[in-house]
Coordinates of C-alpha atoms in Angstrom, one line a residue:
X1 CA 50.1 91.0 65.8
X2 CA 49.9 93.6 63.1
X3 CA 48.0 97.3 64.5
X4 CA 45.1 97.2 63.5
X5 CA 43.7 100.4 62.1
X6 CA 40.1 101.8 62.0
X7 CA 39.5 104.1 59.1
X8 CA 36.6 107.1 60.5
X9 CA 34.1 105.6 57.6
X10 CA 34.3 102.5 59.1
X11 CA 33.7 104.3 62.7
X12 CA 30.7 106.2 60.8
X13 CA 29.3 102.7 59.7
X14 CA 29.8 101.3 63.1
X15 CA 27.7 104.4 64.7
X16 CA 25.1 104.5 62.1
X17 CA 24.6 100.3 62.3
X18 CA 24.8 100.0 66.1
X19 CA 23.1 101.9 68.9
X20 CA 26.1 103.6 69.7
X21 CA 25.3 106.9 71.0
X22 CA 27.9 109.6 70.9
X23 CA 26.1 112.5 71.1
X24 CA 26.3 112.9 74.9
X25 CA 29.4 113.4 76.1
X26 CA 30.9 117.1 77.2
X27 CA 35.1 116.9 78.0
X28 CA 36.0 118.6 81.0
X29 CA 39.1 119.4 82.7
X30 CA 40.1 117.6 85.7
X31 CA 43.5 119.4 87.1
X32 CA 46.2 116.6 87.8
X33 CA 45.1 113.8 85.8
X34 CA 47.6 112.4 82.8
X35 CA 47.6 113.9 79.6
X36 CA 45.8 110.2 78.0
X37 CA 43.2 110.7 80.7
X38 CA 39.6 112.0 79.6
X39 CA 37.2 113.1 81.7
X40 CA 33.7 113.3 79.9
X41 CA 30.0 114.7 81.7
X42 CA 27.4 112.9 80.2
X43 CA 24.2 114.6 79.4
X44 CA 21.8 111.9 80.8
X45 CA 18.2 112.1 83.0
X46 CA 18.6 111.0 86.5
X47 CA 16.1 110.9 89.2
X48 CA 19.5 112.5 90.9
X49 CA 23.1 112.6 90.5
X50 CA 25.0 113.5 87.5
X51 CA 27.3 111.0 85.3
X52 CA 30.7 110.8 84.4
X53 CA 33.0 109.0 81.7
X54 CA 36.6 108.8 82.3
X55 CA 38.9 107.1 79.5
X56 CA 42.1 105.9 80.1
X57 CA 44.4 103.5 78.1
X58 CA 44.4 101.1 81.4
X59 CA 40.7 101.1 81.3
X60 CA 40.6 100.9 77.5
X61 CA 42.9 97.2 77.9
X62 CA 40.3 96.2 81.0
X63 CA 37.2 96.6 78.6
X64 CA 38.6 94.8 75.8
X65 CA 40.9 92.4 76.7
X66 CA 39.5 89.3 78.8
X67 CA 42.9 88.0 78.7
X68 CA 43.9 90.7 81.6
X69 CA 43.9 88.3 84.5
X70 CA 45.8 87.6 87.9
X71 CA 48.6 90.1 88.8
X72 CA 48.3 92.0 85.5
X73 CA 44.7 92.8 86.5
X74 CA 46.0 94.4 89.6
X75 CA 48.4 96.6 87.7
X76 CA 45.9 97.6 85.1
X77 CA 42.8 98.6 87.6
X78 CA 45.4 100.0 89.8
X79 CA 46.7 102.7 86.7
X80 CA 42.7 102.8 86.3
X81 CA 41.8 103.8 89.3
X82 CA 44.3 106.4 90.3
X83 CA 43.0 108.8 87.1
X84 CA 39.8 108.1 88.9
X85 CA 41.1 109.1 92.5
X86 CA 42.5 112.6 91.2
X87 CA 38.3 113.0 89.5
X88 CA 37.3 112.0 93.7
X89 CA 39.9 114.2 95.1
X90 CA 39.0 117.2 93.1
X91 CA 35.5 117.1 93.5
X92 CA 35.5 116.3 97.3
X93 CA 37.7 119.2 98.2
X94 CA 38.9 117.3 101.4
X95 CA 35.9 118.4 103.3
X96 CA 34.0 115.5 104.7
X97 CA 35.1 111.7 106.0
X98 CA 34.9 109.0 103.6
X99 CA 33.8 105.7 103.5
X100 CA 34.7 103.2 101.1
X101 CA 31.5 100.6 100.8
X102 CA 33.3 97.0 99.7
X103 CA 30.9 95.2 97.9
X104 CA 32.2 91.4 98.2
X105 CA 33.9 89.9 96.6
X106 CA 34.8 91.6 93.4
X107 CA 34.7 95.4 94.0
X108 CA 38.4 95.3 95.5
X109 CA 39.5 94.0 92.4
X110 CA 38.5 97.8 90.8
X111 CA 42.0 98.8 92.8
X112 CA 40.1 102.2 93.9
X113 CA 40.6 101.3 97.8
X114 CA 44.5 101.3 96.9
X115 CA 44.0 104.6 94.9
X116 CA 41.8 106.6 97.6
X117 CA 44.3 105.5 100.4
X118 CA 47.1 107.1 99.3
X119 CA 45.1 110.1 98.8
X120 CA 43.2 110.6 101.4
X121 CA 41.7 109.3 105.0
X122 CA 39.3 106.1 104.2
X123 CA 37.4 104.1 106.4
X124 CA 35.7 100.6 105.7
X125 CA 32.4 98.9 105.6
X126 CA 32.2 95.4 103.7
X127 CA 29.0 93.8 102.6
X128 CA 28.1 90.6 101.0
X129 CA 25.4 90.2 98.6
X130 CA 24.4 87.1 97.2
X131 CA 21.8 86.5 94.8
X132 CA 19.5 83.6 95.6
X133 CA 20.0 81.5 92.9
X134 CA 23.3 80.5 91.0
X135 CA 23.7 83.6 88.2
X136 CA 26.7 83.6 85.7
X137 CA 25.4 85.3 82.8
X138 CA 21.5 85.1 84.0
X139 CA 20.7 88.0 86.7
X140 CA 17.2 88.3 85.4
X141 CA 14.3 87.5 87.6
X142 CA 17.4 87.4 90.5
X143 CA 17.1 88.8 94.1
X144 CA 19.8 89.5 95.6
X145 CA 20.3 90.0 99.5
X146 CA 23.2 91.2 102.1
X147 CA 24.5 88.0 103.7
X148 CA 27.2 90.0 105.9
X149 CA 28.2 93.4 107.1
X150 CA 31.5 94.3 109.0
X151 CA 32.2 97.8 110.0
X152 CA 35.0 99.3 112.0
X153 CA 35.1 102.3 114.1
X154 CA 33.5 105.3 112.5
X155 CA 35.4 108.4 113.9
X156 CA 32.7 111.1 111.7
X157 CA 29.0 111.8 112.4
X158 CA 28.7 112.3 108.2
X159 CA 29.9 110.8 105.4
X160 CA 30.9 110.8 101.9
X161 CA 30.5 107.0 100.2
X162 CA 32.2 105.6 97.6
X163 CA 31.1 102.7 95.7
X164 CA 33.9 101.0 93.4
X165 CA 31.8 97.7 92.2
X166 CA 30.2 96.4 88.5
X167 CA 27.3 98.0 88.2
X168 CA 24.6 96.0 85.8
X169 CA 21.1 95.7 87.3
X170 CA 22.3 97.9 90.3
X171 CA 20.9 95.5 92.3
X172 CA 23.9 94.5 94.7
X173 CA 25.2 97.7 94.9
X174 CA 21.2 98.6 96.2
X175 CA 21.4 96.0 98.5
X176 CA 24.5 97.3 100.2
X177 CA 23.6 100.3 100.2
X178 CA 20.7 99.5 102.0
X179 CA 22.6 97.3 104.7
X180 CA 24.7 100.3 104.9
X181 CA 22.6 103.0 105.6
X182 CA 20.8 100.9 107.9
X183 CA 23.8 100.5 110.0
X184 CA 25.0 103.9 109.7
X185 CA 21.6 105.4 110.7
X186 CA 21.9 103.1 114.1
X187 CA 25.2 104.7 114.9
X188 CA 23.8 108.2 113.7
X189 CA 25.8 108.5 110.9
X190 CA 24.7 111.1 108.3
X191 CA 25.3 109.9 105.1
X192 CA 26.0 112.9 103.0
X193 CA 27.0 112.3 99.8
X194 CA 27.8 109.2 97.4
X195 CA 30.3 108.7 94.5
X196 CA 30.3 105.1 92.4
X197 CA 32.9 103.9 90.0
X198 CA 33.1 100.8 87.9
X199 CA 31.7 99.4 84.7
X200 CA 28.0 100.5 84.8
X201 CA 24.9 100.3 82.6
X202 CA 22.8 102.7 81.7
X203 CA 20.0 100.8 83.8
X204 CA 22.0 100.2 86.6
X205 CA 23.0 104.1 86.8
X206 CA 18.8 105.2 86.8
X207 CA 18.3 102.0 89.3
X208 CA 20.8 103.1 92.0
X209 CA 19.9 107.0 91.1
X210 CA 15.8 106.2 91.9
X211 CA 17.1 104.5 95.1
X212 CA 19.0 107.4 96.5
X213 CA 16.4 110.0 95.5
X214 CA 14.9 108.8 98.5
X215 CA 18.0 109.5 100.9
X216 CA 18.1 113.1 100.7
X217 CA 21.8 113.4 99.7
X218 CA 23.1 117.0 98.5
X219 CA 25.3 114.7 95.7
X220 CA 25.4 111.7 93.9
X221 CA 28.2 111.2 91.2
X222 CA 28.9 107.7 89.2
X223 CA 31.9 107.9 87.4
X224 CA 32.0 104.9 84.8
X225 CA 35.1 103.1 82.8
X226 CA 35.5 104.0 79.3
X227 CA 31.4 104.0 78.2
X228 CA 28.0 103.7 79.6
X229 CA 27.1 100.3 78.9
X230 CA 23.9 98.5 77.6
X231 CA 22.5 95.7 79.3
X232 CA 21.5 92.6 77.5
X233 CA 18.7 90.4 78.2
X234 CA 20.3 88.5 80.5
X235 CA 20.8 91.1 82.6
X236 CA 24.3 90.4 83.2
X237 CA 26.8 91.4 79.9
X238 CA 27.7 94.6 79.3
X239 CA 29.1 95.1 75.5
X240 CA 30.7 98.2 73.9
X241 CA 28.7 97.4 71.2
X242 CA 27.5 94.3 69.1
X243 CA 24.7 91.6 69.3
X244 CA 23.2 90.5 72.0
X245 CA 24.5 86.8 72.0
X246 CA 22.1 85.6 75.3
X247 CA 19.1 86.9 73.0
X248 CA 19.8 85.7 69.9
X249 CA 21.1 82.2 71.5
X250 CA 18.1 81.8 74.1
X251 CA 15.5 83.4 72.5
X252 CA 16.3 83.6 68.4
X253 CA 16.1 87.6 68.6
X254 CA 18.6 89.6 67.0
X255 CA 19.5 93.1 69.1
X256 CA 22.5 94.9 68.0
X257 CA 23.3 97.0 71.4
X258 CA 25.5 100.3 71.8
X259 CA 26.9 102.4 74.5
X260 CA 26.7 105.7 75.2
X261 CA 30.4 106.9 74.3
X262 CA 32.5 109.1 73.2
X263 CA 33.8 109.2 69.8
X264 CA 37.4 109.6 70.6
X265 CA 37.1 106.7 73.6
X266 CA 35.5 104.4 71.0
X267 CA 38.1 105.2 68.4
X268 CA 40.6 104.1 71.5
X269 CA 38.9 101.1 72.1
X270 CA 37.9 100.1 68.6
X271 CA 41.2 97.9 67.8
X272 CA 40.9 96.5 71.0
X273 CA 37.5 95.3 71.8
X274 CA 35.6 92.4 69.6
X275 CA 32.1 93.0 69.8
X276 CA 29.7 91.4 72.2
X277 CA 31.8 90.5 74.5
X278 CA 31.2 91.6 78.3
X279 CA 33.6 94.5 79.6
X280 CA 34.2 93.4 82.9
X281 CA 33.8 90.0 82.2
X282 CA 33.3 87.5 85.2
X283 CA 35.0 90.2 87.4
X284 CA 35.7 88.6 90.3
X285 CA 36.9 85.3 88.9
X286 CA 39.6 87.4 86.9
X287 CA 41.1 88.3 90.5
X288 CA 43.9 86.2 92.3
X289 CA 42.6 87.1 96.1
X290 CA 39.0 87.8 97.0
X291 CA 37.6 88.4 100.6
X292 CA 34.5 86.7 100.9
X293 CA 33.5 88.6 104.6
X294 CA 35.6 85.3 106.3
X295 CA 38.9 84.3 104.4
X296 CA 40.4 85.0 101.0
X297 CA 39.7 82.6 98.1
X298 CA 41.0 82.4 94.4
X299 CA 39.2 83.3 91.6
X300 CA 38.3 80.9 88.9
X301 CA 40.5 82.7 86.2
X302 CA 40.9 79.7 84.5
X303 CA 37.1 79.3 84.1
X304 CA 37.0 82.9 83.0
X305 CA 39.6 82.9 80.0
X306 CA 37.9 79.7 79.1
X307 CA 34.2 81.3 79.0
X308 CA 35.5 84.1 77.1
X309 CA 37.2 82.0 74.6
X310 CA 34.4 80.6 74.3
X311 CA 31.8 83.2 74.2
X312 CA 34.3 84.7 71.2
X313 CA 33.5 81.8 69.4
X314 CA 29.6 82.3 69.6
X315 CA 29.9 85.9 69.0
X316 CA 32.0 85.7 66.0
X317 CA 29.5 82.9 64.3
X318 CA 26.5 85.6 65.0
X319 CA 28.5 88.5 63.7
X320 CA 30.1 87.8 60.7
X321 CA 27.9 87.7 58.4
X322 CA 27.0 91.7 59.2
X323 CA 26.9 94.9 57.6
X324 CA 29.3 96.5 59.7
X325 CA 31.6 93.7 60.4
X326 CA 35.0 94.1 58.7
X327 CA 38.1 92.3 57.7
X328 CA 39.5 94.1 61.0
X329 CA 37.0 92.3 63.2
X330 CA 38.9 89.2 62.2
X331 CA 42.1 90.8 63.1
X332 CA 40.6 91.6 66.6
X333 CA 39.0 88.4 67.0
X334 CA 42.3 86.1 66.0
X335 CA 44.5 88.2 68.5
X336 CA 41.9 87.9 71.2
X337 CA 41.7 84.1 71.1
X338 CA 45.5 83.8 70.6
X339 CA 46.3 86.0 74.0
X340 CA 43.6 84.1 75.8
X341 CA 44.9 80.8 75.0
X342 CA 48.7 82.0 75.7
X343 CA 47.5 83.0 79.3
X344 CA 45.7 79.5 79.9
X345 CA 48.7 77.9 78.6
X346 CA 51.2 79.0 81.0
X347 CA 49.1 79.4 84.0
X348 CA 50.9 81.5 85.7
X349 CA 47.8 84.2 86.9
X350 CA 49.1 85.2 90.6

């Protein structure tokens, strides 16, 4: 495929047309992490914590390219998450325990267990949430609820948590939390602090935020990949930019939707990303082993590169016809949908 280039007028027009927000990001210095790697604060309101952006090419490729999959997904979350384990190392200074909080089935798949381990001394709690009704693409109106907890042996009387899971709603990652702290407070446990990586939204950031305010923590960090999100109406996709297809499909409203980014990550992801589309996809189905709290299952990668080839489809009808949509959109799009159906053609995910 040819490189597709961006010219800045065109990254102007995609700003000034979108609700793309780059006015609140501050680069900072994080010793250690590779020379692509950026680390951005983000000047956001939270009822506590503080928010972070960190843009790497690995995380760039997750966002944007639904044809990541399998074994490849590994690899990619993996180079991912260790930029994000030198961000946890620094800041935690080595001076409390820490607890990784697995939020089954899909946070594994983030790779940041992998990435902590080999950095420091980790120990385990896993939780299942469910949400009581079936929810691809639909997690509005949806409770959801911990089905199962398993923890091990906890050798500290405090904690520092981290959190690697998709945050949308926030609602899950609530919900463990809650089963967590319930268990730790039976075993006196202090929990101390709590640090959260992934793909989150902007509403799932303030919903987890509002939670812990309540929990007396002295910090609370989320660290997000490449942007902070929007959330569309269903509740569920989380788009660099573009229209909100479950809106416009559903209920005949057109919203265009932007993150809150930097302008250098969005000129990274740019040739990449077509817009719309969810960044972490249907996370866990793009995984090749899943713990579901009893035995490993597959995910349905199959039914995931066939959704998003799919979903292209919808988006690129709706889009087309817009002010900021450009000849390189079509470049995007055409690459896109001929990666996707490479992958489905040779089916060879794990």
């Amino acid at each position: 495929m040819k490189k597709v280039t961006i010219p800045e007028k065109d990254v102007d027009t995609i700003i000034s047309c979108t609700s793309i927000d780059v006015s609140k990001t501050r680069l900072v210095k994080i010793p250690g992490t590779s020379a692509d790697t950026r680390v951005y604060k983000v000047d956001i309101d939270l009822p506590v914590g503080e928010a972070y952006i960190v843009d790497t090419p690995a995380g760039a490729r997750l966002a944007s390219m639904p044809e990541i999959v399998g074994l490849e997904l590994e690899k990619t979350a993996l180079e991912a998450a260790e930029e994000a384990a030198k961000f946890f190392e620094y800041i935690h200074e080595g001076e409390e325990n820490v607890l990784l909080l697995h939020v089954l089935r899909a946070s594994t798949g983030y790779m940041l267990n992998v990435a902590m381990e080999k950095r420091m001394k980790t120990e385990n709690i896993y939780v299942r949430v469910r949400y009581d009704e079936s929810s691809y693409r639909d997690h509005e109106g949806r409770e959801a609820r911990a089905i199962y907890t398993k923890v091990g042996k906890l050798v500290g009387d405090s904690y520092i948590i981290v959190v690697a899971d998709t945050v949308a709603t926030g609602n899950s990652v609530i919900e463990a939390l809650g089963r967590t702290i319930k268990v730790l407070n039976f075993k006196n446990v202090k929990l101390k602090e709590a640090y959260f990586y992934g793909f989150m939204s902007l509403e799932g950031i303030k919903n987890i935020s509002s939670f812990l305010s309540e929990q007396n923590l002295s910090r609370v960090i989320f660290l997000t990949i490449q942007d902070i999100t929007p959330l569309s109406s269903n509740k569920y996709d989380m788009p660099l930019y573009g229209i909100d297809e479950f809106a416009y499909s559903e209920k005949k409203e057109k919203r265009i939707l932007g993150s809150i980014v930097d302008r250098a990550t969005l000129k990274r992801m740019l040739p990449l990303y077509y817009p719309g589309m969810d960044q972490p996809g249907d996370w866990s189905e793009r995984q090749c082993k899943l713990f579901n709290g009893f035995f490993y299952e597959r995910g349905d990668i199959e039914g995931h590169l066939k959704r998003s080839l799919e979903m292209l489809e919808k988006l690129r009808e709706i889009q087309k016809g817009e002010e900021w949509y450009r000849e390189w959109h079509e470049q995007i799009y055409n690459e896109r949908k001929e990666r996707i159906k490479n992958i489905l053609s040779i089916k060879k995910y794990c």
